[in-house]
Amino acid sequence: MTLTSATCKTDPDQEVLGLLSLLLDDPPLSPSQHVFCRGRDEISCQWGWERGRGGSEEDRKGWAHAKIWHLYNTSFRPTQGGRVSIALSSHWINPRRMTNHSIKECQKSLDFVLGWFAKPIFIDGDYPESMKSNLSSLLPGFTESEKKFIKGTADFFALSFGPTLSFQLLDPHMKFRQLESPSLRQLLSWIDLEYNHPQIFIVENGWFVSGTTKRDDAKYMYYLKKFIMETLKAIRLDGVDVIGYTAWSLMDGFEWHRGYSIRRGLFYVDFLSQDKKLLPKSSALFYQKLIEQNGFPPLPENQPLEGTFPCDFAWGVVDNYIQVDTTLSQFTDPNVYLWDVHHSKRLIKVDGLVTKKRKSYCVDFAAIRPQISLLREMHVSHFHFALDWALILPLGNQSQVNRTALHYYRCLVSELVRAKVTPVVALWRPSAPHQGLPRALAKHGAWENPHTALAFAEYATLCFSDLGHHVNFWITMSEPYTRNMTYSAGHNLLKAHALAWRVYDEKFRRSQKGKISIALQADWIEPACPFSQEDKEAAERVLEFDIGWLAEPIFGSGDYPPVMRDWLNQRNNFLLPYFTEDEKKLIRGSFDFLALSHYTTILVDWEKEDPMKYNDYLEVQEMTDITWLNSPSQVAVVPWGLRRVLNWLKLKYGDLPMYIISNGIDDDPSEAQDQLRMYYMQNYVNEALKAYILDGVNLCGYFAYSFNDRTAPKFGLYRYAADQFEPKPSVQKHLV
């Protein structure tokens, strides 16, 4: 029960006693009920609280609380057995810099907002020292008897924590130039330490969404999840005695200076309807389920599975591209040198004297041997990298072929085979500059130009002919990114892939006995509100535009996904091209396996909460669960998303051989222990195992991204500095 505003005009003691009698005697409170006397913002008792006593209104409110607590303690507690406290609101604040000054300013900020009332009641009956020293005579003082009267007048610590109370202070100077943070766990721990480990009851906590948001309030729901999870962490991990939690608020209403521009309720109120109809939001359904489960019980998707992959499972590592270094070793130099041991201490070339030139070997390329050595240390069976199309064919056709680069690649793949590491070679991977295309092709429209597809087939033929005797695992295109690709570019890219696949199938497969396919980027898309049909439809729509756009023509019908075509036609967008029947036959079935790159999971919500982040084209808003673990670049770590995308692909395209051709996370270079990557790899690989064992996905391989920091900064399994490769702990723990 909460005491609300009252205006008292008679003798204060008698009026307070009468008010309490009215509220507490009829009906009487059970021993388990809690009474909160709210301070600062809702008690407005307008009289001199004690004859002759002055002071500010806030000061009088604090005195009022103590009077009521003592009155309840002596007159009602013996028979009712209830508990009384004052509800205090607070923010949390972090130091802008980890200096003594900034930390003291944070303490001052909390003193001025929370300590103003908390310290007199929970500590010693007096105001914080920072307030007394900064406000001087503006802050009234307590007599010693008043301090004793106020001290200890709370049976528990009642806390309000939320955006209106905490993160939008009307007086920005109260922050003392420090940084506000929505960290409820830190605030709970601070209260526990600052105020002698009181029992804490969170009497108000929540977030808000835009006033235009209706029932799928994903932002509110995930903040609610974050706050409750932080409360559980404070209890379980920090030993804070939190005895209750109250979500704020039951239904949408008038939000003071914000009016109806935001919504905070668990129930949606249609303010324009005559009967002000109430409807439960996604947050209400989430909160209901959470209460039923009494927190966050272990979820099946987060439970590890023990088991093994098949014996011929491909364990690989990825390098985006190989830096072609044609520098030869010292042993290929035919010149003769003398060592000047007395003067310069250097080798001096002897003019006119050369040795017999020996036959060149692949190991003469100085850059190849260290890479092969590292791969053997990792015990991987496969190594995936992309060729540089622009380097091999600078003009985009065979009028000029870089034979030196081709020879380097040929040496690399042959040395990999000698080391019993299977090369997995991509013909093209989008990269800067010019999307990884020869400049001549990029200047003439890149993939917008149908001629590029023919040029790609010609380039593929050259690579198959020159490298194919050492390569039996080909990727035509690695991770073409659909989100910044036009429909005409995607159309030509699909034809380019199919032409290259047909060339290999018809001219090289019989002699080289290899396999070839395309590698698709396939991050998982999850509905932000799991109870929302609209969000489920939005998630499926994004999956079709992200993955199905290229997958359906190859692995499915030979045409674009119906969801994609229907969505565009409904919006009078007729830019998606049509395939001829011959083109459908060319593209459909142009695969030997299904390869996917997967890194993270994204949530989508159909509600337009933030116009800046809303995709009007697909009518979705992307977001993340703020309780998820994130990398330094804010990539969410969601292992179960990998299993779901594998099952989605199996459901759509059948029991195809699948390879996770790239999977990895960035790290903090200053983090020596590499813990995030170790956690990431362990859990993502375990989800792959679940897909294989529990779901029957025909999974044939897993490739970790990336080989080293030289070509993929922060993603490497090996650090690279001063021309040296140093293994990170994730290599030693998981791949050895």
XYZ file of C-alpha atoms in Angstrom, residues 148-727:
580
model
C 18.293 10.327 17.021
C 14.624 10.700 16.110
C 15.274 10.315 12.344
C 18.017 7.677 12.452
C 16.777 4.134 11.787
C 13.246 5.132 10.724
C 13.037 2.572 7.886
C 12.421 -1.147 8.036
C 13.874 -1.666 4.551
C 15.307 0.413 1.720
C 12.608 1.220 -0.872
C 14.196 2.210 -4.191
C 12.789 3.798 -7.349
C 15.002 3.541 -10.411
C 14.063 4.505 -13.951
C 14.607 7.002 -16.755
C 12.415 9.816 -15.451
C 13.824 9.609 -11.953
C 17.347 8.724 -12.886
C 18.564 9.482 -16.369
C 16.988 12.826 -17.169
C 17.758 14.943 -14.141
C 16.068 18.287 -14.523
C 19.187 19.905 -13.115
C 22.135 18.613 -15.208
C 24.565 20.132 -12.690
C 23.599 17.287 -10.345
C 25.753 15.008 -12.490
C 28.872 17.042 -11.595
C 30.189 16.450 -15.137
C 30.184 12.654 -14.737
C 28.428 10.000 -16.843
C 25.007 8.596 -16.070
C 24.492 4.866 -16.578
C 21.426 2.559 -16.428
C 23.259 0.112 -14.160
C 20.833 -1.039 -11.486
C 23.252 -3.711 -10.255
C 25.945 -1.155 -9.436
C 23.454 1.056 -7.645
C 22.185 -1.871 -5.562
C 25.736 -2.809 -4.602
C 26.514 0.803 -3.719
C 23.414 1.090 -1.504
C 24.329 -2.205 0.153
C 27.819 -0.964 1.028
C 26.922 2.647 1.761
C 23.973 2.010 4.059
C 25.034 -1.012 6.096
C 23.510 -3.837 4.072
C 19.792 -3.003 4.303
C 17.047 -5.122 2.823
C 16.170 -3.467 -0.485
C 12.738 -3.451 -2.094
C 12.698 -2.100 -5.663
C 9.332 -0.352 -5.634
C 9.525 1.229 -9.112
C 11.643 0.215 -12.070
C 11.175 0.212 -15.814
C 11.762 2.073 -19.047
C 9.629 3.667 -21.728
C 8.854 3.565 -25.440
C 7.602 6.131 -27.908
C 4.002 7.243 -27.598
C 3.358 5.834 -31.081
C 4.382 2.303 -30.050
C 1.438 0.004 -29.546
C 1.656 -3.541 -28.178
C 5.094 -4.770 -29.251
C 7.236 -2.695 -26.893
C 10.534 -4.503 -27.486
C 12.711 -1.686 -26.123
C 10.796 -1.598 -22.829
C 10.780 -5.391 -22.601
C 14.549 -5.748 -22.986
C 15.264 -2.977 -20.492
C 12.942 -4.748 -18.059
C 14.838 -7.974 -18.693
C 18.165 -6.177 -18.142
C 17.072 -4.607 -14.857
C 15.646 -7.836 -13.450
C 18.709 -9.771 -14.540
C 20.939 -7.177 -12.871
C 18.848 -7.518 -9.729
C 19.398 -11.279 -9.772
C 23.139 -10.765 -10.261
C 23.203 -8.357 -7.322
C 21.539 -11.030 -5.180
C 23.461 -14.096 -6.365
C 26.873 -12.644 -7.146
C 27.179 -9.574 -4.929
C 25.253 -10.756 -1.865
C 22.841 -7.814 -1.856
C 19.659 -8.491 0.138
C 16.976 -7.533 -2.413
C 13.562 -8.712 -1.178
C 11.247 -7.577 -3.978
C 10.841 -6.040 -7.402
C 8.029 -3.894 -8.829
C 7.724 -3.164 -12.559
C 6.810 0.397 -13.472
C 4.056 0.711 -14.539
C 0.827 -1.253 -14.885
C -0.645 0.749 -17.773
C 0.077 3.713 -20.022
C -0.831 7.064 -18.557
C -0.033 10.748 -18.383
C 3.736 11.073 -17.907
C 4.014 14.519 -16.316
C 6.179 16.914 -18.384
C 6.295 14.336 -21.222
C 2.529 14.031 -21.367
C 1.426 11.226 -23.680
C 4.588 11.369 -25.833
C 5.925 8.208 -24.158
C 4.376 5.000 -22.894
C 5.527 3.178 -19.818
C 2.791 0.632 -19.122
C 2.754 -3.132 -19.295
C -0.756 -2.694 -20.706
C -1.496 -0.620 -23.779
C -4.174 2.033 -23.367
C -5.994 3.199 -26.469
C -6.464 6.822 -25.399
C -8.560 7.611 -28.486
C -11.146 4.904 -27.837
C -14.249 5.706 -25.862
C -13.764 2.943 -23.300
C -9.933 3.363 -23.115
C -9.451 -0.298 -23.983
C -6.582 -2.117 -22.235
C -4.426 -4.671 -24.059
C -1.420 -6.597 -22.683
C 1.879 -5.704 -24.361
C 4.762 -8.027 -25.154
C 6.430 -6.765 -21.987
C 3.409 -7.881 -19.927
C 3.583 -11.380 -21.404
C 7.328 -11.464 -20.793
C 6.891 -10.290 -17.182
C 4.109 -12.809 -16.594
C 6.297 -15.675 -17.787
C 9.261 -14.417 -15.776
C 7.163 -14.353 -12.576
C 5.900 -17.876 -13.277
C 9.502 -19.067 -13.563
C 10.644 -16.902 -10.616
C 13.567 -15.551 -12.609
C 15.737 -16.985 -15.348
C 15.980 -20.773 -15.150
C 18.557 -22.444 -17.403
C 17.315 -22.545 -20.989
C 17.734 -25.659 -23.129
C 19.535 -23.645 -25.823
C 22.173 -22.617 -23.282
C 22.932 -26.146 -22.069
C 26.132 -27.715 -23.458
C 25.996 -30.998 -25.341
C 28.657 -33.678 -25.209
C 29.457 -35.572 -28.372
C 31.718 -35.727 -31.403
C 31.545 -34.810 -35.066
C 32.175 -37.410 -37.794
C 35.763 -38.525 -38.335
C 36.041 -36.743 -41.700
C 34.707 -33.439 -40.297
C 36.560 -30.446 -41.761
C 38.223 -28.282 -39.111
C 39.437 -25.145 -40.799
C 40.579 -21.560 -40.404
C 39.951 -18.542 -42.644
C 42.179 -15.808 -43.999
C 40.312 -13.102 -45.919
C 43.027 -12.869 -48.495
C 46.633 -13.879 -48.846
C 49.185 -11.101 -49.124
C 51.097 -12.205 -52.176
C 54.751 -11.755 -51.263
C 57.043 -12.918 -54.049
C 60.234 -12.098 -52.145
C 62.628 -15.024 -52.607
C 64.781 -16.584 -49.934
C 68.521 -15.881 -49.724
C 69.347 -19.268 -51.213
C 68.125 -18.211 -54.640
C 70.798 -15.493 -54.971
C 73.582 -16.732 -57.366
C 76.032 -13.993 -56.344
C 79.161 -14.647 -54.245
C 79.884 -12.540 -51.123
C 82.840 -11.997 -48.806
C 82.477 -11.094 -45.153
C 84.513 -8.011 -44.249
C 85.346 -9.046 -40.689
C 87.946 -6.303 -40.068
C 86.295 -3.067 -41.180
C 82.633 -2.762 -42.240
C 81.562 -6.096 -40.718
C 79.274 -6.567 -43.722
C 78.970 -8.924 -46.681
C 80.620 -7.525 -49.806
C 79.433 -8.684 -53.213
C 82.210 -10.041 -55.459
C 81.705 -8.485 -58.892
C 81.783 -10.757 -61.894
C 81.523 -13.959 -59.907
C 78.303 -15.978 -59.798
C 77.418 -19.547 -58.976
C 75.410 -21.935 -61.069
C 71.727 -21.014 -60.854
C 69.729 -23.804 -59.277
C 66.160 -24.786 -60.029
C 63.541 -22.715 -58.203
C 61.287 -24.304 -55.598
C 58.046 -23.203 -53.993
C 59.699 -23.028 -50.586
C 61.886 -20.263 -51.978
C 58.966 -17.911 -51.396
C 59.895 -16.697 -47.928
C 56.317 -15.862 -46.865
C 54.829 -19.311 -47.483
C 56.762 -21.459 -45.030
C 55.765 -19.544 -41.826
C 52.084 -19.710 -42.745
C 52.225 -23.441 -43.416
C 54.080 -23.951 -40.143
C 51.383 -22.123 -38.155
C 48.599 -24.109 -39.799
C 50.328 -27.361 -38.914
C 50.667 -26.178 -35.310
C 46.920 -25.562 -35.203
C 46.204 -29.094 -36.462
C 43.539 -27.773 -38.847
C 42.600 -29.916 -41.814
C 41.422 -27.052 -44.090
C 42.541 -23.507 -44.903
C 40.160 -21.076 -46.603
C 41.330 -17.944 -48.404
C 40.336 -15.814 -51.397
C 42.307 -15.121 -54.548
C 42.858 -11.538 -55.686
C 41.021 -11.269 -59.010
C 42.368 -7.767 -59.672
C 45.947 -8.949 -59.071
C 45.689 -11.981 -61.353
C 43.887 -10.174 -64.210
C 44.642 -6.447 -63.900
C 42.645 -5.623 -67.055
C 39.772 -7.971 -66.257
C 40.591 -10.343 -69.119
C 43.386 -12.677 -70.210
C 45.111 -10.074 -72.362
C 47.319 -9.496 -69.341
C 47.858 -12.301 -66.818
C 50.006 -11.872 -63.736
C 51.880 -15.157 -63.988
C 54.037 -14.356 -60.960
C 50.942 -14.038 -58.727
C 49.481 -17.239 -60.175
C 52.770 -19.032 -59.548
C 52.750 -17.824 -55.925
C 49.189 -19.101 -55.414
C 50.115 -22.394 -57.074
C 53.074 -22.782 -54.739
C 50.922 -21.947 -51.724
C 48.242 -24.538 -52.500
C 50.776 -27.195 -53.417
C 52.637 -26.637 -50.125
C 49.325 -26.821 -48.242
C 48.609 -30.172 -49.844
C 52.102 -31.388 -48.946
C 51.398 -30.389 -45.339
C 48.096 -32.360 -45.487
C 46.012 -29.173 -45.250
C 43.187 -28.934 -47.788
C 43.104 -25.539 -49.541
C 39.593 -24.037 -49.780
C 39.910 -21.333 -52.407
C 37.423 -18.552 -53.135
C 37.582 -16.978 -56.565
C 36.122 -13.664 -55.377
C 35.423 -11.963 -52.087
C 34.120 -8.371 -51.916
C 36.819 -6.039 -50.621
C 38.266 -2.586 -51.107
C 39.094 -1.143 -53.495
C 36.575 -1.626 -56.318
C 34.667 -4.437 -54.513
C 37.620 -6.755 -55.176
C 37.101 -6.485 -58.946
C 39.680 -5.549 -61.564
C 39.603 -1.788 -61.983
C 38.580 -2.010 -65.623
C 35.442 -3.982 -64.683
C 34.683 -1.727 -61.710
C 34.837 1.351 -63.951
C 32.277 -0.150 -66.321
C 29.507 -0.822 -63.838
C 30.979 -3.656 -61.749
C 28.231 -6.254 -61.122
C 25.635 -3.932 -62.664
C 27.174 -4.769 -66.025
C 26.138 -8.205 -67.429
C 29.584 -8.454 -69.045
C 31.148 -8.868 -65.584
C 29.469 -12.278 -65.265
C 31.145 -13.431 -68.486
C 34.493 -11.996 -67.341
C 34.124 -13.898 -64.058
C 33.567 -17.174 -65.910
C 36.710 -16.513 -67.980
C 38.696 -15.757 -64.814
C 37.344 -18.899 -63.121
C 38.401 -21.011 -66.091
C 41.962 -19.690 -65.793
C 42.096 -20.469 -62.049
C 40.654 -23.970 -62.479
C 43.198 -24.694 -65.189
C 46.200 -23.284 -63.338
C 45.436 -24.232 -59.734
C 42.852 -26.987 -59.936
C 45.316 -29.871 -59.785
C 46.043 -28.863 -56.181
C 42.589 -27.515 -55.241
C 39.526 -29.729 -54.938
C 37.425 -27.422 -52.742
C 36.283 -24.233 -54.494
C 34.104 -21.284 -53.481
C 32.934 -19.169 -56.390
C 31.977 -16.153 -54.265
C 32.585 -15.683 -50.561
C 30.076 -13.633 -48.552
C 28.487 -11.363 -51.161
C 26.757 -8.759 -48.975
C 23.140 -8.365 -50.051
C 22.382 -5.352 -47.869
C 24.286 -2.908 -50.043
C 23.658 -4.677 -53.356
C 21.225 -3.615 -56.067
C 18.807 -6.116 -57.574
C 20.480 -5.957 -60.997
C 23.913 -6.540 -59.413
C 22.562 -9.561 -57.517
C 21.009 -10.865 -60.740
C 24.330 -10.749 -62.601
C 26.235 -12.104 -59.618
C 23.985 -15.183 -59.552
C 24.572 -15.772 -63.243
C 28.327 -15.336 -62.757
C 28.351 -17.966 -60.017
C 26.314 -20.381 -62.136
C 28.514 -19.897 -65.205
C 31.663 -20.622 -63.165
C 30.033 -23.669 -61.554
C 28.963 -25.048 -64.963
C 32.474 -24.506 -66.357
C 33.971 -26.539 -63.537
C 31.266 -29.206 -63.719
C 31.620 -29.708 -67.460
C 35.364 -29.220 -68.050
C 37.294 -29.888 -64.849
C 35.337 -32.037 -62.407
C 36.111 -35.349 -64.076
C 39.885 -34.825 -64.022
C 40.234 -32.808 -60.815
C 37.467 -34.516 -58.795
C 36.731 -31.421 -56.737
C 33.603 -29.735 -55.436
C 32.419 -26.158 -55.769
C 29.708 -23.861 -54.404
C 28.937 -20.341 -53.177
C 29.412 -19.141 -49.554
C 26.526 -17.025 -48.266
C 26.498 -14.605 -45.364
C 23.845 -15.977 -43.008
C 23.430 -14.183 -39.710
C 20.280 -15.184 -37.848
C 17.286 -12.842 -37.600
C 15.108 -13.274 -34.521
C 11.736 -11.615 -33.763
C 12.327 -9.022 -31.053
C 9.021 -9.845 -29.376
C 8.648 -13.648 -29.339
C 4.888 -13.330 -28.694
C 4.299 -11.074 -31.731
C 3.083 -12.504 -35.030
C 4.062 -9.244 -36.756
C 7.650 -9.567 -35.509
C 7.793 -13.206 -36.641
C 6.689 -12.175 -40.125
C 9.224 -9.336 -40.112
C 12.038 -11.723 -39.137
C 11.122 -14.150 -41.923
C 10.982 -11.282 -44.400
C 14.478 -10.077 -43.481
C 15.855 -13.634 -43.686
C 14.512 -13.962 -47.225
C 16.027 -10.634 -48.281
C 19.348 -11.353 -46.524
C 19.838 -15.043 -47.369
C 17.001 -16.268 -49.571
C 17.736 -13.644 -52.239
C 20.811 -15.622 -53.377
C 20.014 -19.010 -51.842
C 16.566 -19.674 -53.334
C 17.658 -19.453 -57.015
C 20.616 -21.801 -56.399
C 19.392 -24.244 -53.763
C 15.648 -23.949 -54.267
C 13.324 -23.094 -57.153
C 15.738 -21.353 -59.509
C 13.867 -18.092 -58.938
C 13.738 -15.430 -56.250
C 11.845 -16.119 -52.994
C 8.075 -15.527 -53.327
C 8.152 -13.490 -50.087
C 10.650 -11.138 -51.678
C 8.772 -10.771 -54.963
C 5.375 -10.314 -53.284
C 6.688 -7.723 -50.842
C 8.202 -5.607 -53.605
C 5.144 -5.900 -55.867
C 2.853 -4.785 -53.036
C 4.923 -1.612 -52.819
C 4.959 -1.066 -56.594
C 8.679 -1.823 -56.702
C 9.353 -3.701 -59.916
C 13.155 -3.477 -59.912
C 13.691 -7.175 -59.144
C 14.588 -8.748 -62.515
C 13.102 -11.955 -63.913
C 15.075 -15.003 -64.992
C 14.413 -16.637 -68.325
C 13.688 -20.359 -68.222
C 17.195 -21.040 -69.526
C 18.692 -18.878 -66.784
C 16.677 -20.724 -64.143
C 18.055 -24.013 -65.437
C 21.560 -22.533 -65.462
C 21.375 -21.343 -61.839
C 19.231 -23.961 -60.150
C 21.330 -26.796 -58.728
C 24.657 -25.020 -59.279
C 26.108 -26.280 -55.990
C 27.855 -29.262 -54.444
C 27.289 -28.139 -50.841
C 25.856 -25.200 -48.907
C 28.462 -22.945 -47.286
C 27.549 -20.153 -44.893
C 29.350 -17.480 -42.926
C 27.753 -16.700 -39.581
C 28.780 -14.211 -36.907
C 25.835 -12.940 -34.866
C 22.065 -12.672 -34.333
C 19.950 -9.564 -34.913
C 16.519 -8.796 -33.452
C 13.839 -7.143 -35.592
C 10.696 -5.342 -34.467
C 7.934 -4.064 -36.740
C 7.139 -1.128 -34.430
C 8.662 2.195 -35.480
C 10.257 3.113 -32.161
C 13.308 4.983 -33.462
C 12.894 6.601 -36.926
C 16.686 6.860 -37.299
C 17.055 3.064 -37.039
C 13.882 2.093 -38.883
C 14.137 0.412 -42.285
C 11.186 1.859 -44.199
C 11.971 -0.404 -47.153
C 11.356 -3.616 -45.192
C 9.282 -1.955 -42.436
C 11.427 -3.284 -39.621
C 13.642 -1.894 -36.918
C 16.781 -3.739 -35.947
C 17.824 -3.893 -32.315
C 19.619 -6.073 -29.811
C 18.866 -7.648 -26.467
C 20.834 -5.417 -24.105
C 21.501 -8.382 -21.818
C 23.499 -10.145 -24.538
C 27.256 -10.281 -24.360
C 28.903 -7.958 -26.899
C 32.323 -7.703 -28.503
C 34.324 -4.438 -28.422
C 32.770 -3.517 -31.794
C 29.294 -4.242 -30.364
C 28.708 -7.535 -32.181
C 26.295 -9.617 -30.114
C 27.450 -13.067 -28.974
C 24.389 -15.310 -29.461
C 25.515 -18.923 -29.963
C 22.014 -20.431 -30.376
C 21.509 -18.253 -33.475
C 23.919 -20.495 -35.407
C 21.847 -23.590 -34.693
C 18.655 -21.810 -35.727
C 20.007 -20.613 -39.048
C 21.312 -24.118 -39.836
C 17.858 -25.540 -39.151
C 16.195 -22.796 -41.190
C 18.383 -23.633 -44.175
C 17.725 -27.353 -43.771
C 13.963 -26.763 -43.590
C 13.977 -24.633 -46.739
C 16.491 -26.423 -48.933
C 16.612 -29.981 -47.673
C 19.282 -32.258 -46.284
C 22.263 -30.681 -48.038
C 25.921 -31.013 -46.996
C 26.669 -27.800 -45.063
C 29.878 -26.047 -44.091
C 30.183 -23.200 -41.601
C 32.813 -21.565 -43.734
C 33.502 -18.615 -41.407
C 32.653 -17.899 -37.767
C 34.428 -15.558 -35.368
C 34.454 -12.453 -33.177
C 36.668 -9.417 -32.654
C 38.568 -8.996 -29.409
C 40.197 -6.295 -27.329
C 43.899 -6.150 -28.257
C 44.734 -5.259 -24.663
C 42.984 -8.389 -23.347
C 45.836 -10.842 -23.056
C 43.720 -13.824 -22.030
C 41.487 -13.772 -25.121
C 38.542 -14.890 -22.980
C 35.767 -13.560 -25.216
C 36.999 -15.491 -28.239
C 37.422 -18.666 -26.204
C 33.862 -18.353 -24.908
C 32.582 -17.549 -28.404
C 34.269 -20.479 -30.132
C 33.406 -23.010 -27.445
C 29.715 -22.123 -27.469
C 29.261 -21.649 -31.207
C 30.960 -24.959 -31.935
C 28.700 -26.587 -29.341
C 25.635 -25.191 -31.125
C 27.001 -26.640 -34.355
C 27.312 -30.000 -32.562
C 23.675 -29.761 -31.425
C 22.578 -29.070 -34.975
C 24.500 -32.138 -36.140
C 23.501 -34.581 -33.365
C 20.072 -33.389 -32.237
C 18.665 -31.856 -35.428
C 20.217 -34.095 -38.040
C 21.822 -31.250 -39.979
C 24.314 -32.694 -42.469
C 27.146 -30.542 -41.149
C 30.507 -31.310 -42.691
C 32.843 -28.619 -41.395
C 33.574 -25.588 -39.242
C 36.041 -22.791 -40.065
C 37.210 -20.290 -37.439
C 37.600 -16.651 -38.436
C 40.298 -15.417 -38.716
C 43.798 -16.797 -39.128
C 45.719 -13.712 -37.968
C 45.440 -10.029 -37.115
C 47.529 -9.006 -40.092
C 44.680 -9.374 -42.574
C 41.768 -9.156 -40.106
C 42.708 -6.834 -37.224
C 41.279 -7.916 -33.837
C 39.753 -11.091 -35.341
C 42.923 -13.150 -35.596
C 43.747 -16.334 -33.753
C 47.348 -15.140 -34.035
C 48.609 -11.699 -33.124
C 50.897 -10.071 -35.666
C 53.610 -7.618 -34.690
C 57.124 -6.923 -35.933
C 56.766 -9.579 -38.649
C 56.098 -12.207 -36.001
C 52.985 -14.322 -35.342
C 52.071 -15.029 -31.723
C 49.322 -17.544 -30.864
